C-alpha cells in the first residue's frame, strides 16, 4: 500500500490534497474517535466514555467492518477535512488534527515507525481501557465517562 503514497505526503500536502490511500494512512489507529460520546445540549459539553462503538475491535482498535460500517452504525461519521476542523473533540494526538494544525506527526505514528503496535505500546490507543458497547447496559453509560469537553 505504501507504494501508492507520496513521500512524506503529510508534510507536503494539505488534508484537502490527499489521495484516498493517503487519507486512510493518516489515521494512527488509536480508536479514540470510536468511543461513545454523550452530548449535553444545555451545558454545551461533550462527555467521552470508555465505551467503544460495537464495531470497534477493542484489541486492534480497528473497525471490524470498515467497508460496510454505515449499514450497522448509521451515525458513524466519515471524517473530511472540514469535519476535522469542526470536531474539536478529536484527540490532540490524532493524525488528521495534527496535519490540520500544521503540527508534525509523532514518532510513534505508523507512517514514521512502520510499526502499527507502537500506538498501543505508547498508551495512545484505547486498547488498554475500552470496553465494547455490547457489554455495557444503556442505563450504565454515564458511569463510564472518562472526560468532559466543551462542544
Ligand atoms: S482519533 Fe484520529 S487517528 Fe485516532 S482513530 Fe480516530 S481518526 Fe484515526
Ligand atoms: S462504525 Fe467503525 S469506524 Fe465507525 S465508530 Fe464504529 S468502530 Fe469506529
PDB file of C-alpha atoms in Angstrom, residues 2-88:
ATOM      1  CA  UNK A   2       2.842   2.397   0.812  1.00  0.00           C
ATOM      2  CA  UNK A   3       3.695   2.393  -2.929  1.00  0.00           C
ATOM      3  CA  UNK A   4       0.553   4.421  -3.521  1.00  0.00           C
ATOM      4  CA  UNK A   5       1.616   7.059  -1.008  1.00  0.00           C
ATOM      5  CA  UNK A   6       3.633  10.120  -1.962  1.00  0.00           C
ATOM      6  CA  UNK A   7       6.786  10.536   0.045  1.00  0.00           C
ATOM      7  CA  UNK A   8       6.124  12.276   3.379  1.00  0.00           C
ATOM      8  CA  UNK A   9       2.790  13.427   1.989  1.00  0.00           C
ATOM      9  CA  UNK A  10       1.608  14.554   5.433  1.00  0.00           C
ATOM     10  CA  UNK A  11       4.264  17.291   5.447  1.00  0.00           C
ATOM     11  CA  UNK A  12       3.869  18.368   1.835  1.00  0.00           C
ATOM     12  CA  UNK A  13       0.136  18.463   1.216  1.00  0.00           C
ATOM     13  CA  UNK A  14      -2.936  19.762   2.970  1.00  0.00           C
ATOM     14  CA  UNK A  15      -5.725  17.410   4.057  1.00  0.00           C
ATOM     15  CA  UNK A  16      -7.725  18.562   1.037  1.00  0.00           C
ATOM     16  CA  UNK A  17      -4.925  17.486  -1.308  1.00  0.00           C
ATOM     17  CA  UNK A  18      -4.543  13.921  -0.079  1.00  0.00           C
ATOM     18  CA  UNK A  19      -5.447  10.890  -2.154  1.00  0.00           C
ATOM     19  CA  UNK A  20      -7.787   8.333  -0.611  1.00  0.00           C
ATOM     20  CA  UNK A  21      -4.955   5.908   0.331  1.00  0.00           C
ATOM     21  CA  UNK A  22      -3.016   8.800   1.892  1.00  0.00           C
ATOM     22  CA  UNK A  23      -6.066   9.925   3.811  1.00  0.00           C
ATOM     23  CA  UNK A  24      -6.613   6.447   5.196  1.00  0.00           C
ATOM     24  CA  UNK A  25      -2.930   6.049   6.086  1.00  0.00           C
ATOM     25  CA  UNK A  26      -3.004   9.241   8.131  1.00  0.00           C
ATOM     26  CA  UNK A  27      -5.172   7.574  10.764  1.00  0.00           C
ATOM     27  CA  UNK A  28      -2.855   6.360  13.529  1.00  0.00           C
ATOM     28  CA  UNK A  29      -5.258   3.607  14.583  1.00  0.00           C
ATOM     29  CA  UNK A  30      -5.809   4.886  18.121  1.00  0.00           C
ATOM     30  CA  UNK A  31      -9.551   4.208  18.076  1.00  0.00           C
ATOM     31  CA  UNK A  32     -10.266   7.269  20.203  1.00  0.00           C
ATOM     32  CA  UNK A  33     -12.831   8.659  17.787  1.00  0.00           C
ATOM     33  CA  UNK A  34     -14.804   5.405  18.071  1.00  0.00           C
ATOM     34  CA  UNK A  35     -15.520   5.956  21.761  1.00  0.00           C
ATOM     35  CA  UNK A  36     -19.138   6.820  22.504  1.00  0.00           C
ATOM     36  CA  UNK A  37     -19.946  10.387  23.477  1.00  0.00           C
ATOM     37  CA  UNK A  38     -22.862  11.933  25.304  1.00  0.00           C
ATOM     38  CA  UNK A  39     -23.917  15.412  24.231  1.00  0.00           C
ATOM     39  CA  UNK A  40     -25.343  17.769  26.827  1.00  0.00           C
ATOM     40  CA  UNK A  41     -27.058  20.477  24.820  1.00  0.00           C
ATOM     41  CA  UNK A  42     -27.805  22.516  27.946  1.00  0.00           C
ATOM     42  CA  UNK A  43     -24.253  22.770  29.240  1.00  0.00           C
ATOM     43  CA  UNK A  44     -22.748  22.539  25.736  1.00  0.00           C
ATOM     44  CA  UNK A  45     -20.471  19.781  26.960  1.00  0.00           C
ATOM     45  CA  UNK A  46     -19.466  16.509  25.450  1.00  0.00           C
ATOM     46  CA  UNK A  47     -18.782  13.558  27.711  1.00  0.00           C
ATOM     47  CA  UNK A  48     -16.420  10.932  26.313  1.00  0.00           C
ATOM     48  CA  UNK A  49     -16.919   7.374  27.541  1.00  0.00           C
ATOM     49  CA  UNK A  50     -14.522   4.463  27.769  1.00  0.00           C
ATOM     50  CA  UNK A  51     -17.197   2.551  25.863  1.00  0.00           C
ATOM     51  CA  UNK A  52     -16.404   1.853  22.226  1.00  0.00           C
ATOM     52  CA  UNK A  53     -18.754   1.529  19.292  1.00  0.00           C
ATOM     53  CA  UNK A  54     -19.854  -2.079  18.922  1.00  0.00           C
ATOM     54  CA  UNK A  55     -17.947  -2.423  15.645  1.00  0.00           C
ATOM     55  CA  UNK A  56     -14.607  -1.489  17.178  1.00  0.00           C
ATOM     56  CA  UNK A  57     -12.280  -4.391  17.821  1.00  0.00           C
ATOM     57  CA  UNK A  58     -11.042  -3.213  21.218  1.00  0.00           C
ATOM     58  CA  UNK A  59      -7.748  -5.101  20.850  1.00  0.00           C
ATOM     59  CA  UNK A  60      -6.659  -3.999  17.379  1.00  0.00           C
ATOM     60  CA  UNK A  61      -8.569  -0.693  17.762  1.00  0.00           C
ATOM     61  CA  UNK A  62      -9.711  -1.087  14.160  1.00  0.00           C
ATOM     62  CA  UNK A  63     -13.256  -1.035  12.867  1.00  0.00           C
ATOM     63  CA  UNK A  64     -14.264  -4.642  12.347  1.00  0.00           C
ATOM     64  CA  UNK A  65     -16.318  -3.849   9.238  1.00  0.00           C
ATOM     65  CA  UNK A  66     -14.987  -0.572   7.908  1.00  0.00           C
ATOM     66  CA  UNK A  67     -16.331  -1.049   4.368  1.00  0.00           C
ATOM     67  CA  UNK A  68     -19.901  -1.676   5.485  1.00  0.00           C
ATOM     68  CA  UNK A  69     -19.896   0.268   8.726  1.00  0.00           C
ATOM     69  CA  UNK A  70     -22.684   2.657   7.771  1.00  0.00           C
ATOM     70  CA  UNK A  71     -25.054  -0.301   7.337  1.00  0.00           C
ATOM     71  CA  UNK A  72     -24.613  -1.145  11.015  1.00  0.00           C
ATOM     72  CA  UNK A  73     -23.727   2.191  12.589  1.00  0.00           C
ATOM     73  CA  UNK A  74     -25.583   4.863  10.603  1.00  0.00           C
ATOM     74  CA  UNK A  75     -24.266   7.664  12.803  1.00  0.00           C
ATOM     75  CA  UNK A  76     -20.622   6.750  12.238  1.00  0.00           C
ATOM     76  CA  UNK A  77     -19.016   9.755  10.598  1.00  0.00           C
ATOM     77  CA  UNK A  78     -16.790   9.786   7.549  1.00  0.00           C
ATOM     78  CA  UNK A  79     -14.105  12.288   8.516  1.00  0.00           C
ATOM     79  CA  UNK A  80     -13.463  15.035   5.977  1.00  0.00           C
ATOM     80  CA  UNK A  81     -11.047  17.986   6.088  1.00  0.00           C
ATOM     81  CA  UNK A  82     -13.953  20.232   7.111  1.00  0.00           C
ATOM     82  CA  UNK A  83     -15.067  17.925   9.916  1.00  0.00           C
ATOM     83  CA  UNK A  84     -11.518  17.605  11.258  1.00  0.00           C
ATOM     84  CA  UNK A  85     -11.634  21.356  11.931  1.00  0.00           C
ATOM     85  CA  UNK A  86     -15.148  21.182  13.320  1.00  0.00           C
ATOM     86  CA  UNK A  87     -14.605  18.192  15.641  1.00  0.00           C
ATOM     87  CA  UNK A  88     -12.738  19.917  18.446  1.00  0.00           C
TER      88      UNK A  88
END
